[in-house]
PDB file of C-alpha atoms in Angstrom:
ATOM      1  CA  MET B   1       0.000   0.000   0.000  1.00 34.00           C
ATOM      2  CA  LYS B   2       1.229   3.494  -0.816  1.00 39.00           C
ATOM      3  CA  MET B   3       0.116   6.736   0.774  1.00 38.00           C
ATOM      4  CA  PRO B   4      -0.312  10.050  -1.004  1.00 40.00           C
ATOM      5  CA  THR B   5       2.170  12.751  -0.093  1.00 39.00           C
ATOM      6  CA  ALA B   6      -0.526  14.924   1.473  1.00 38.00           C
ATOM      7  CA  ILE B   7      -1.199  12.220   4.037  1.00 34.00           C
ATOM      8  CA  LEU B   8       2.529  11.810   4.708  1.00 39.00           C
ATOM      9  CA  ALA B   9       2.890  15.480   5.544  1.00 38.00           C
ATOM     10  CA  ALA B  10       0.161  15.195   8.148  1.00 36.00           C
ATOM     11  CA  LEU B  11       1.538  12.136   9.927  1.00 37.00           C
ATOM     12  CA  PRO B  12       3.127  12.755  13.307  1.00 33.00           C
ATOM     13  CA  LEU B  13       5.040   9.483  13.020  1.00 32.00           C
ATOM     14  CA  LEU B  14       6.493   7.854   9.971  1.00 35.00           C
ATOM     15  CA  ALA B  15       4.334   5.439   8.065  1.00 37.00           C
ATOM     16  CA  LEU B  16       5.922   5.520   4.636  1.00 40.00           C
ATOM     17  CA  ALA B  17       4.704   2.913   2.204  1.00 39.00           C
ATOM     18  CA  GLN B  18       6.797   0.762  -0.041  1.00 37.00           C
ATOM     19  CA  PRO B  19       6.426  -0.317  -3.618  1.00 40.00           C
ATOM     20  CA  ALA B  20       5.349  -3.916  -4.036  1.00 34.00           C
ATOM     21  CA  ALA B  21       8.849  -4.968  -5.129  1.00 37.00           C
ATOM     22  CA  ALA B  22      10.540  -3.413  -2.097  1.00 47.00           C
ATOM     23  CA  GLN B  23      11.076  -5.271   1.131  1.00 54.00           C
ATOM     24  CA  SER B  24      11.012  -3.582   4.469  1.00 76.00           C
ATOM     25  CA  VAL B  25      13.947  -3.813   6.807  1.00 81.00           C
ATOM     26  CA  SER B  26      13.135  -4.630  10.411  1.00 87.00           C
ATOM     27  CA  THR B  27      14.477  -2.414  13.156  1.00 88.00           C
ATOM     28  CA  SER B  28      16.495  -5.253  14.668  1.00 89.00           C
ATOM     29  CA  SER B  29      18.004  -6.151  11.282  1.00 90.00           C
ATOM     30  CA  TYR B  30      18.865  -2.528  10.597  1.00 92.00           C
ATOM     31  CA  ARG B  31      20.381  -2.102  14.063  1.00 93.00           C
ATOM     32  CA  ALA B  32      22.602  -5.147  13.476  1.00 92.00           C
ATOM     33  CA  THR B  33      23.535  -3.814  10.036  1.00 93.00           C
ATOM     34  CA  LEU B  34      24.435  -0.427  11.580  1.00 95.00           C
ATOM     35  CA  ASP B  35      26.745  -2.210  14.017  1.00 95.00           C
ATOM     36  CA  PHE B  36      28.296  -4.164  11.154  1.00 95.00           C
ATOM     37  CA  ALA B  37      28.660  -0.965   9.081  1.00 96.00           C
ATOM     38  CA  GLY B  38      30.540   0.778  11.894  1.00 96.00           C
ATOM     39  CA  CYS B  39      32.983  -2.107  12.102  1.00 96.00           C
ATOM     40  CA  ALA B  40      33.346  -2.317   8.304  1.00 96.00           C
ATOM     41  CA  LEU B  41      33.992   1.431   8.109  1.00 96.00           C
ATOM     42  CA  THR B  42      36.786   1.097  10.669  1.00 96.00           C
ATOM     43  CA  ALA B  43      38.256  -1.956   8.921  1.00 96.00           C
ATOM     44  CA  ASN B  44      37.831  -0.798   5.343  1.00 95.00           C
ATOM     45  CA  GLY B  45      36.949   2.888   5.116  1.00 96.00           C
ATOM     46  CA  ALA B  46      37.987   3.159   1.467  1.00 97.00           C
ATOM     47  CA  ASP B  47      35.445   0.556   0.334  1.00 96.00           C
ATOM     48  CA  ALA B  48      32.760   2.013   2.607  1.00 96.00           C
ATOM     49  CA  ARG B  49      33.175   5.442   1.028  1.00 97.00           C
ATOM     50  CA  ALA B  50      33.522   3.938  -2.471  1.00 97.00           C
ATOM     51  CA  LEU B  51      30.163   2.198  -2.004  1.00 97.00           C
ATOM     52  CA  LEU B  52      28.455   5.568  -1.642  1.00 96.00           C
ATOM     53  CA  ALA B  53      30.137   6.842  -4.806  1.00 95.00           C
ATOM     54  CA  THR B  54      28.458   4.130  -6.890  1.00 96.00           C
ATOM     55  CA  ALA B  55      25.049   4.454  -8.515  1.00 92.00           C
ATOM     56  CA  PRO B  56      22.355   2.777  -6.400  1.00 90.00           C
ATOM     57  CA  ASP B  57      21.387  -0.707  -7.594  1.00 89.00           C
ATOM     58  CA  SER B  58      24.359  -0.861  -9.974  1.00 93.00           C
ATOM     59  CA  ALA B  59      26.839  -3.655 -10.606  1.00 96.00           C
ATOM     60  CA  GLY B  60      29.540  -1.477  -9.023  1.00 96.00           C
ATOM     61  CA  GLU B  61      27.467  -1.101  -5.876  1.00 96.00           C
ATOM     62  CA  ALA B  62      26.854  -4.856  -5.713  1.00 95.00           C
ATOM     63  CA  ALA B  63      30.569  -5.660  -6.061  1.00 96.00           C
ATOM     64  CA  ILE B  64      31.672  -3.262  -3.337  1.00 96.00           C
ATOM     65  CA  ALA B  65      28.785  -4.267  -1.049  1.00 95.00           C
ATOM     66  CA  ALA B  66      29.821  -7.916  -1.411  1.00 94.00           C
ATOM     67  CA  ARG B  67      33.394  -7.041  -0.409  1.00 94.00           C
ATOM     68  CA  LEU B  68      32.156  -5.075   2.581  1.00 94.00           C
ATOM     69  CA  ALA B  69      29.766  -7.862   3.613  1.00 92.00           C
ATOM     70  CA  GLY B  70      32.780 -10.172   3.761  1.00 92.00           C
ATOM     71  CA  THR B  71      34.665  -7.953   6.216  1.00 92.00           C
ATOM     72  CA  ALA B  72      36.169 -10.310   8.776  1.00 91.00           C
ATOM     73  CA  GLY B  73      35.622  -9.798  12.471  1.00 93.00           C
ATOM     74  CA  CYS B  74      32.505  -7.622  12.168  1.00 93.00           C
ATOM     75  CA  GLY B  75      29.953 -10.117  13.400  1.00 87.00           C
ATOM     76  CA  THR B  76      26.736 -11.127  11.713  1.00 82.00           C
ATOM     77  CA  VAL B  77      26.517 -10.760   7.947  1.00 78.00           C
ATOM     78  CA  PRO B  78      24.526  -7.576   7.316  1.00 84.00           C
ATOM     79  CA  ASN B  79      21.126  -7.265   5.672  1.00 87.00           C
ATOM     80  CA  ASP B  80      22.042  -6.619   2.036  1.00 88.00           C
ATOM     81  CA  LYS B  81      18.947  -4.429   1.560  1.00 88.00           C
ATOM     82  CA  ALA B  82      20.130  -2.156   4.369  1.00 92.00           C
ATOM     83  CA  LEU B  83      23.920  -2.145   4.019  1.00 95.00           C
ATOM     84  CA  ARG B  84      24.230   0.948   1.806  1.00 96.00           C
ATOM     85  CA  GLY B  85      22.037   3.014   4.133  1.00 95.00           C
ATOM     86  CA  ALA B  86      23.832   1.804   7.256  1.00 96.00           C
ATOM     87  CA  ILE B  87      27.197   2.611   5.671  1.00 97.00           C
ATOM     88  CA  ALA B  88      25.878   6.075   4.732  1.00 97.00           C
ATOM     89  CA  GLU B  89      24.827   6.714   8.339  1.00 97.00           C
ATOM     90  CA  ARG B  90      28.175   5.604   9.737  1.00 97.00           C
ATOM     91  CA  VAL B  91      30.196   7.551   7.147  1.00 98.00           C
ATOM     92  CA  TYR B  92      28.121  10.669   7.800  1.00 98.00           C
ATOM     93  CA  LEU B  93      28.576  10.478  11.579  1.00 97.00           C
ATOM     94  CA  ALA B  94      32.303   9.759  11.241  1.00 97.00           C
ATOM     95  CA  THR B  95      32.751  12.662   8.823  1.00 96.00           C
ATOM     96  CA  TYR B  96      30.609  15.277  10.587  1.00 96.00           C
ATOM     97  CA  THR B  97      30.819  15.291  14.362  1.00 95.00           C
ATOM     98  CA  ALA B  98      28.646  18.392  14.719  1.00 95.00           C
ATOM     99  CA  ALA B  99      25.249  19.309  13.322  1.00 93.00           C
ATOM    100  CA  PRO B 100      25.121  21.678  10.339  1.00 93.00           C
ATOM    101  CA  ALA B 101      24.119  25.305  10.628  1.00 87.00           C
ATOM    102  CA  ALA B 102      20.533  26.164   9.787  1.00 84.00           C
ATOM    103  CA  PRO B 103      20.102  27.350   6.202  1.00 79.00           C
ATOM    104  CA  ALA B 104      19.451  31.024   5.562  1.00 77.00           C
ATOM    105  CA  ALA B 105      15.837  32.106   5.847  1.00 79.00           C
ATOM    106  CA  GLY B 106      13.898  32.715   2.684  1.00 75.00           C
ATOM    107  CA  PRO B 107      12.438  30.700  -0.142  1.00 79.00           C
ATOM    108  CA  ALA B 108      14.068  27.374  -0.889  1.00 75.00           C
ATOM    109  CA  ALA B 109      16.348  27.299  -3.879  1.00 72.00           C
ATOM    110  CA  PRO B 110      15.087  25.210  -6.779  1.00 75.00           C
ATOM    111  CA  PHE B 111      16.285  21.633  -6.535  1.00 82.00           C
ATOM    112  CA  LYS B 112      17.538  19.764  -9.571  1.00 81.00           C
ATOM    113  CA  GLY B 113      17.478  16.016  -9.143  1.00 84.00           C
ATOM    114  CA  SER B 114      19.198  13.318 -11.141  1.00 85.00           C
ATOM    115  CA  GLY B 115      16.500  13.146 -13.801  1.00 84.00           C
ATOM    116  CA  ASN B 116      16.425   9.363 -13.351  1.00 86.00           C
ATOM    117  CA  THR B 117      13.014   8.149 -12.139  1.00 84.00           C
ATOM    118  CA  ALA B 118      14.654   5.000 -10.729  1.00 85.00           C
ATOM    119  CA  LEU B 119      16.503   7.288  -8.284  1.00 88.00           C
ATOM    120  CA  ALA B 120      13.441   9.283  -7.207  1.00 89.00           C
ATOM    121  CA  ASN B 121      13.723   8.268  -3.538  1.00 90.00           C
ATOM    122  CA  TRP B 122      17.368   9.407  -3.463  1.00 91.00           C
ATOM    123  CA  ASP B 123      16.434  12.686  -5.160  1.00 92.00           C
ATOM    124  CA  ILE B 124      13.533  13.361  -2.788  1.00 93.00           C
ATOM    125  CA  THR B 125      15.578  12.737   0.367  1.00 93.00           C
ATOM    126  CA  ARG B 126      18.530  14.736  -1.005  1.00 93.00           C
ATOM    127  CA  CYS B 127      16.169  17.639  -1.731  1.00 94.00           C
ATOM    128  CA  ALA B 128      14.784  17.387   1.817  1.00 94.00           C
ATOM    129  CA  ALA B 129      18.292  17.277   3.326  1.00 94.00           C
ATOM    130  CA  THR B 130      19.144  20.384   1.294  1.00 91.00           C
ATOM    131  CA  ARG B 131      16.094  22.250   2.561  1.00 92.00           C
ATOM    132  CA  ASP B 132      16.330  21.210   6.214  1.00 93.00           C
ATOM    133  CA  PRO B 133      19.772  19.819   7.022  1.00 94.00           C
ATOM    134  CA  VAL B 134      19.255  20.429  10.740  1.00 95.00           C
ATOM    135  CA  SER B 135      16.228  18.108  10.997  1.00 95.00           C
ATOM    136  CA  ALA B 136      17.924  15.597   8.693  1.00 96.00           C
ATOM    137  CA  ASP B 137      20.998  15.601  10.931  1.00 97.00           C
ATOM    138  CA  MET B 138      18.775  15.238  14.009  1.00 97.00           C
ATOM    139  CA  LEU B 139      17.275  12.110  12.438  1.00 97.00           C
ATOM    140  CA  ILE B 140      20.648  10.504  11.703  1.00 97.00           C
ATOM    141  CA  ARG B 141      22.038  11.283  15.171  1.00 97.00           C
ATOM    142  CA  SER B 142      18.989   9.807  16.911  1.00 97.00           C
ATOM    143  CA  GLU B 143      18.808   6.227  18.123  1.00 95.00           C
ATOM    144  CA  LEU B 144      16.452   3.913  16.260  1.00 93.00           C
ATOM    145  CA  ARG B 145      12.883   4.033  17.622  1.00 93.00           C
ATOM    146  CA  SER B 146      13.786   6.630  20.232  1.00 96.00           C
ATOM    147  CA  PRO B 147      11.698   9.682  21.183  1.00 97.00           C
ATOM    148  CA  GLN B 148      14.388  11.803  19.490  1.00 96.00           C
ATOM    149  CA  GLU B 149      13.927   9.860  16.247  1.00 96.00           C
ATOM    150  CA  LYS B 150      10.162  10.348  16.438  1.00 95.00           C
ATOM    151  CA  GLU B 151      10.625  14.087  16.947  1.00 96.00           C
ATOM    152  CA  ALA B 152      13.075  14.325  14.042  1.00 96.00           C
ATOM    153  CA  ILE B 153      10.685  12.429  11.775  1.00 95.00           C
ATOM    154  CA  LYS B 154       7.821  14.665  12.827  1.00 95.00           C
ATOM    155  CA  ARG B 155       9.882  17.696  11.797  1.00 95.00           C
ATOM    156  CA  PHE B 156      11.248  16.133   8.609  1.00 94.00           C
ATOM    157  CA  ILE B 157       8.181  14.488   7.006  1.00 93.00           C
ATOM    158  CA  PRO B 158       6.689  17.808   5.827  1.00 94.00           C
ATOM    159  CA  VAL B 159      10.011  18.639   4.157  1.00 94.00           C
ATOM    160  CA  ILE B 160       9.978  15.298   2.353  1.00 94.00           C
ATOM    161  CA  GLY B 161       6.392  16.013   1.332  1.00 91.00           C
ATOM    162  CA  ALA B 162       7.386  19.402  -0.083  1.00 91.00           C
ATOM    163  CA  CYS B 163      10.159  17.744  -2.127  1.00 92.00           C
ATOM    164  CA  THR B 164       7.918  15.005  -3.493  1.00 90.00           C
ATOM    165  CA  PRO B 165       6.515  15.693  -6.976  1.00 87.00           C
ATOM    166  CA  ALA B 166       2.727  15.922  -7.205  1.00 84.00           C
ATOM    167  CA  GLY B 167       1.194  12.504  -7.684  1.00 83.00           C
ATOM    168  CA  PHE B 168       4.367  10.613  -6.742  1.00 83.00           C
ATOM    169  CA  GLN B 169       4.278   8.129  -3.888  1.00 81.00           C
ATOM    170  CA  VAL B 170       7.469   7.580  -1.922  1.00 81.00           C
ATOM    171  CA  GLY B 171       8.481   4.007  -1.285  1.00 77.00           C
ATOM    172  CA  PHE B 172      10.668   3.462   1.765  1.00 81.00           C
ATOM    173  CA  ASP B 173      10.310   2.490   5.382  1.00 86.00           C
ATOM    174  CA  ARG B 174      11.737   4.317   8.388  1.00 88.00           C
ATOM    175  CA  GLU B 175      15.005   2.397   8.381  1.00 89.00           C
ATOM    176  CA  ARG B 176      15.573   2.848   4.649  1.00 90.00           C
ATOM    177  CA  MET B 177      14.710   6.531   4.964  1.00 93.00           C
ATOM    178  CA  ARG B 178      17.540   7.022   7.464  1.00 95.00           C
ATOM    179  CA  GLY B 179      20.129   5.728   4.986  1.00 95.00           C
ATOM    180  CA  LEU B 180      18.718   7.806   2.147  1.00 94.00           C
ATOM    181  CA  VAL B 181      18.755  10.921   4.316  1.00 96.00           C
ATOM    182  CA  ALA B 182      22.338  10.214   5.421  1.00 97.00           C
ATOM    183  CA  GLU B 183      23.396  10.041   1.764  1.00 95.00           C
ATOM    184  CA  GLY B 184      21.555  13.292   1.129  1.00 93.00           C
ATOM    185  CA  LEU B 185      23.330  14.959   4.029  1.00 95.00           C
ATOM    186  CA  LEU B 186      26.720  13.770   2.803  1.00 96.00           C
ATOM    187  CA  ALA B 187      25.983  15.396  -0.566  1.00 91.00           C
ATOM    188  CA  VAL B 188      24.639  18.594   1.023  1.00 90.00           C
ATOM    189  CA  ARG B 189      27.558  19.063   3.369  1.00 92.00           C
ATOM    190  CA  ALA B 190      30.107  18.240   0.684  1.00 90.00           C
ATOM    191  CA  GLY B 191      28.530  20.959  -1.458  1.00 81.00           C
ATOM    192  CA  GLY B 192      27.214  18.631  -4.152  1.00 48.00           C
ATOM    193  CA  ALA B 193      23.519  18.620  -3.355  1.00 48.00           C
ATOM    194  CA  GLN B 194      22.294  20.473  -6.440  1.00 41.00           C
TER     195      GLN B 194
END
């Protein structure tokens, strides 16, 4: 089931729908994958960062993800559907130890996405991270399922709604959203968001 954007903007808590082909990632699986990602980043930071430089769902991404998944000494093999997002969260937190400054007041600058409909979820979350990096950062720094995460989501959902094209239905769960937002923040703070 998918929800229209207007409903998403009104939700106090996240209830994002997924396309039929997508699989949700459980909180416990994502938490374990975050732990694995932190270890893999420490053991092989070059591959972790290289993963985020690949196009999502590409052969390059799959090859690097497979190498990272084989990182010795990092515990349970990660959820392959969640590894990229977990790596993005860990890279973001390792790169930026402090929250970003609030953007200047005024109308939001036009956002130019990738132009690739297959990357719509990445474009939408990158747009939202550009428009409200403070709330995006708050989300990534919060613990999974914590009151702080709920507050960050409450603040951030309207921004996602404003970045979602009319008639489009986003397709990600809370855990997947965190990884997408972390990638958006990395682009925003590196100056490559637009």
